[in-house]
Amino acid sequence: MADAIHSRAGWATLIRAVRTPLSFFTLALLVAQAILLSITKRAAGTDFTILLSSTLALTFLLVLAVAWLQYRSQAKREFELVADEKQKTYKYDVFLSVPMAAVGDTLYETYRSAALEIIECLKKQCNMKLIYYAGEQIATRDDFDPQDAAALDDLDAIQESKYFVMLYPKKVASSILFEAGIALALGKRSVYFVKKRKDLPFLMQKAEQAFDRVKLYEYDDVLDIQGILKNPKCFDFAPSKQSSADAS
């Protein structure tokens, strides 16, 4: 009974580890090899040769698959800035930007917990169902995968989001500042939640005064953020000056 439990736990661990095409191919190969090798022990002569050849062929297939995936991942992909006014449809309601790789294990888990609470509030209080948060399926920093942190994937998600929301809990050199800059360049309606305004880069400290599509709120804890999000006016933005000029 104990062996069965451990076996189920082992399979559950393997299944959770399948996060990319490469890990899927690896798991499939290991399973296939295990089956073939178990059969090989009872085979002889021609059957043994066929089974051994099949095992080698599967290994060769994995090598080809890995090479192809590596080639595809390194293939140059361009990102073109498209102004929000020209964005016809949105894949996400909100792009939630929270420090991840720039902080330690404990802070990562703390910030992720706050992010998940914010997502819950956005869904229940703001009726925003489609939220992009890169850390949603990454419980710890040990679970980071290069595929998860692909810059172009994040840029695409910002492009395809109606709103940009940033959580900036402390002064840290995080890529979320880069993401905020991209959102600003795209003309995204952006909401910044900042512990201390002075921790932001100088040019961002008064962003809401310089840009009509930016709002900045200082907060003490997640409850403050939830209270702000519950206000229907949180995501109300005045028409941009450019849009007003075009309309006239």
Coordinates of C-alpha atoms in Angstrom, one line a residue:
M1 CA 0.0 0.0 0.0
A2 CA 2.8 2.4 0.9
D3 CA 4.6 1.6 -2.3
A4 CA 1.4 2.4 -4.3
I5 CA 1.1 5.8 -2.5
H6 CA 4.7 6.6 -3.1
S7 CA 4.3 5.6 -6.8
R8 CA 1.2 7.9 -7.2
A9 CA 3.2 10.7 -5.5
G10 CA 6.1 10.1 -7.9
W11 CA 3.8 10.2 -10.9
A12 CA 2.1 13.4 -9.6
T13 CA 5.5 15.0 -9.3
L14 CA 6.4 14.0 -12.9
I15 CA 3.2 15.3 -14.3
R16 CA 3.6 18.7 -12.5
A17 CA 7.1 18.8 -14.0
V18 CA 5.7 18.7 -17.6
R19 CA 5.6 22.4 -18.3
T20 CA 7.2 22.6 -21.7
P21 CA 7.3 20.6 -24.9
L22 CA 10.8 19.5 -24.1
S23 CA 9.8 18.0 -20.7
F24 CA 6.8 16.3 -22.4
F25 CA 9.1 14.6 -24.9
T26 CA 11.5 13.6 -22.2
L27 CA 8.8 12.0 -20.0
A28 CA 7.3 10.2 -23.0
L29 CA 10.7 8.9 -24.0
L30 CA 11.4 7.6 -20.4
V31 CA 8.1 5.9 -20.3
A32 CA 8.5 4.3 -23.7
Q33 CA 12.1 3.2 -22.9
A34 CA 11.0 1.7 -19.6
I35 CA 8.3 -0.4 -21.4
L36 CA 10.7 -1.5 -24.1
L37 CA 13.5 -2.4 -21.7
S38 CA 11.1 -4.4 -19.5
I39 CA 10.0 -6.4 -22.6
T40 CA 13.6 -6.7 -23.8
K41 CA 14.5 -8.8 -20.7
R42 CA 12.2 -11.5 -21.9
A43 CA 13.2 -11.3 -25.6
A44 CA 15.9 -13.0 -27.6
G45 CA 17.2 -13.2 -31.1
T46 CA 15.4 -11.1 -33.7
D47 CA 12.9 -9.8 -31.1
F48 CA 15.7 -8.5 -28.9
T49 CA 17.3 -6.8 -31.9
I50 CA 14.1 -5.1 -32.9
L51 CA 13.3 -3.9 -29.4
L52 CA 16.9 -2.6 -28.9
S53 CA 16.7 -0.8 -32.2
S54 CA 13.4 0.8 -31.2
T55 CA 14.9 2.1 -28.0
L56 CA 17.8 3.6 -29.8
A57 CA 15.3 5.1 -32.4
L58 CA 13.3 6.8 -29.6
T59 CA 16.5 8.3 -28.2
F60 CA 17.4 9.6 -31.6
L61 CA 13.9 11.0 -32.0
L62 CA 14.2 12.9 -28.8
V63 CA 17.5 14.4 -29.9
L64 CA 15.8 15.6 -33.1
A65 CA 12.9 17.0 -31.2
V66 CA 15.2 18.9 -28.8
A67 CA 17.2 20.3 -31.6
W68 CA 14.0 21.5 -33.4
L69 CA 12.6 23.1 -30.3
Q70 CA 16.0 24.8 -29.6
Y71 CA 16.0 26.1 -33.1
R72 CA 12.5 27.4 -32.8
S73 CA 13.1 29.1 -29.4
Q74 CA 16.2 30.9 -30.7
A75 CA 14.5 32.0 -34.0
K76 CA 14.4 35.7 -34.1
R77 CA 10.9 37.1 -33.4
E78 CA 10.2 40.8 -33.9
F79 CA 7.9 42.8 -31.6
E80 CA 6.2 45.8 -33.1
L81 CA 4.7 48.5 -30.9
V82 CA 1.0 49.1 -31.8
A83 CA -0.7 52.1 -30.1
D84 CA -3.6 51.1 -27.9
E85 CA -6.0 53.2 -30.0
K86 CA -5.3 50.8 -32.8
Q87 CA -5.8 47.7 -30.8
K88 CA -9.1 46.3 -32.0
T89 CA -9.5 43.4 -29.5
Y90 CA -7.9 42.4 -26.2
K91 CA -7.0 38.9 -25.1
Y92 CA -6.7 40.0 -21.4
D93 CA -8.5 42.4 -19.3
V94 CA -5.5 43.1 -17.1
F95 CA -1.7 42.6 -17.3
L96 CA -0.6 42.3 -13.6
S97 CA 3.1 43.1 -13.2
V98 CA 4.7 42.0 -9.9
P99 CA 8.5 41.6 -9.0
M100 CA 9.6 38.1 -9.5
A101 CA 13.2 37.2 -10.5
A102 CA 14.6 40.3 -8.8
V103 CA 13.6 39.3 -5.2
G104 CA 14.5 36.4 -2.9
D105 CA 12.5 33.3 -2.2
T106 CA 10.6 34.7 0.8
L107 CA 9.7 37.9 -0.8
Y108 CA 8.7 36.1 -4.0
E109 CA 6.2 34.0 -2.2
T110 CA 4.9 37.1 -0.3
Y111 CA 4.5 39.1 -3.4
R112 CA 2.9 36.2 -5.3
S113 CA 0.4 35.7 -2.5
A114 CA -0.5 39.4 -2.7
A115 CA -0.8 39.2 -6.5
L116 CA -3.2 36.2 -6.2
E117 CA -5.4 38.2 -3.8
I118 CA -5.4 41.1 -6.2
I119 CA -6.4 38.8 -9.0
E120 CA -9.3 37.5 -6.9
C121 CA -10.4 41.0 -6.2
L122 CA -10.2 42.0 -9.9
K123 CA -12.4 39.1 -10.8
K124 CA -15.0 39.5 -8.1
Q125 CA -15.1 43.3 -7.6
C126 CA -14.1 44.6 -11.0
N127 CA -15.6 41.9 -13.3
M128 CA -12.3 41.4 -15.0
K129 CA -12.0 37.7 -15.7
L130 CA -8.9 37.4 -17.9
I131 CA -5.9 38.3 -16.0
Y132 CA -2.3 37.8 -17.1
Y133 CA 0.2 37.3 -14.3
A134 CA 3.4 35.4 -15.2
G135 CA 3.8 34.0 -11.7
E136 CA 0.3 32.6 -11.3
Q137 CA 1.5 29.0 -12.0
I138 CA 5.0 29.4 -10.5
A139 CA 4.6 28.7 -6.8
T140 CA 8.3 29.2 -5.9
R141 CA 11.4 30.6 -7.6
D142 CA 12.7 27.1 -8.0
D143 CA 9.9 26.5 -10.5
F144 CA 11.2 29.2 -12.8
D145 CA 11.6 28.0 -16.4
P146 CA 13.2 30.0 -19.3
Q147 CA 9.9 29.5 -21.2
D148 CA 8.0 31.3 -18.4
A149 CA 10.2 34.4 -18.4
A150 CA 10.3 34.9 -22.2
A151 CA 10.5 38.6 -22.7
L152 CA 8.6 38.6 -26.0
D153 CA 5.7 36.6 -24.4
D154 CA 5.3 39.2 -21.8
L155 CA 5.5 42.0 -24.4
D156 CA 2.8 40.3 -26.4
A157 CA 0.6 39.9 -23.3
I158 CA 1.0 43.7 -22.5
Q159 CA 0.1 44.5 -26.0
E160 CA -3.1 42.3 -25.8
S161 CA -4.2 43.6 -22.4
K162 CA -6.8 46.4 -21.9
Y163 CA -5.2 47.6 -18.6
F164 CA -1.8 47.5 -17.0
V165 CA -1.6 47.1 -13.2
M166 CA 1.8 47.3 -11.4
L167 CA 2.5 46.2 -7.8
Y168 CA 5.7 47.9 -6.6
P169 CA 6.2 46.9 -3.0
K170 CA 9.8 48.2 -2.5
K171 CA 12.6 49.8 -4.3
V172 CA 14.0 47.1 -6.5
A173 CA 15.6 46.9 -10.0
S174 CA 12.9 44.7 -11.4
S175 CA 11.8 44.2 -15.0
I176 CA 8.3 45.4 -14.0
L177 CA 9.7 49.0 -14.5
F178 CA 10.6 48.0 -18.1
E179 CA 7.1 46.5 -18.5
A180 CA 5.5 49.8 -17.2
G181 CA 7.6 51.7 -19.7
I182 CA 6.3 49.5 -22.5
A183 CA 2.7 49.9 -21.4
L184 CA 3.2 53.6 -21.2
A185 CA 4.7 53.7 -24.7
L186 CA 1.7 51.7 -26.0
G187 CA -0.7 54.1 -24.4
K188 CA -2.2 51.5 -22.0
R189 CA -4.4 52.6 -19.2
S190 CA -2.1 51.9 -16.3
V191 CA -2.6 51.7 -12.5
Y192 CA 0.4 51.7 -10.3
F193 CA 0.2 50.5 -6.6
V194 CA 3.4 51.7 -4.9
K195 CA 4.4 51.4 -1.2
K196 CA 6.5 54.6 -1.4
R197 CA 6.3 57.0 -4.4
K198 CA 9.9 58.1 -3.9
D199 CA 11.1 54.5 -4.5
L200 CA 10.1 54.8 -8.1
P201 CA 12.5 56.2 -10.7
F202 CA 12.4 60.0 -10.8
L203 CA 10.5 60.2 -14.1
M204 CA 7.8 57.9 -12.8
Q205 CA 7.1 59.6 -9.5
K206 CA 4.7 62.0 -11.0
A207 CA 3.6 59.9 -13.9
E208 CA -0.1 60.4 -13.2
Q209 CA 0.3 64.2 -13.6
A210 CA 2.2 63.9 -16.9
F211 CA 0.1 61.2 -18.5
D212 CA -3.7 61.0 -18.5
R213 CA -3.7 57.3 -18.8
V214 CA -1.8 56.6 -15.6
K215 CA -3.0 56.5 -12.0
L216 CA -0.7 56.0 -9.0
Y217 CA -1.8 55.0 -5.6
E218 CA 0.3 54.6 -2.5
Y219 CA -0.7 51.7 -0.2
D220 CA 0.3 50.0 3.1
D221 CA -1.0 46.5 2.6
V222 CA -3.1 44.4 0.2
L223 CA -6.3 45.5 2.0
D224 CA -5.6 49.0 0.8
I225 CA -5.3 47.8 -2.7
Q226 CA -8.5 45.8 -2.5
G227 CA -10.3 48.9 -1.2
I228 CA -9.0 51.0 -4.1
L229 CA -10.0 48.3 -6.7
K230 CA -13.5 48.2 -5.2
N231 CA -14.0 51.8 -6.2
P232 CA -15.6 51.8 -9.7
K233 CA -13.7 54.9 -10.6
C234 CA -10.3 53.2 -10.2
F235 CA -10.3 52.2 -13.9
D236 CA -12.0 55.4 -15.2
F237 CA -9.6 57.4 -17.3
A238 CA -10.1 60.7 -19.0
P239 CA -10.0 60.5 -22.8
S240 CA -6.4 60.9 -24.0
K241 CA -5.4 64.3 -25.5
Q242 CA -4.5 62.5 -28.7
S243 CA -8.0 60.9 -28.9
S244 CA -9.7 64.2 -28.2
A245 CA -7.6 65.9 -31.0
D246 CA -8.5 63.2 -33.4
A247 CA -12.2 63.5 -32.6
S248 CA -12.2 67.2 -33.2

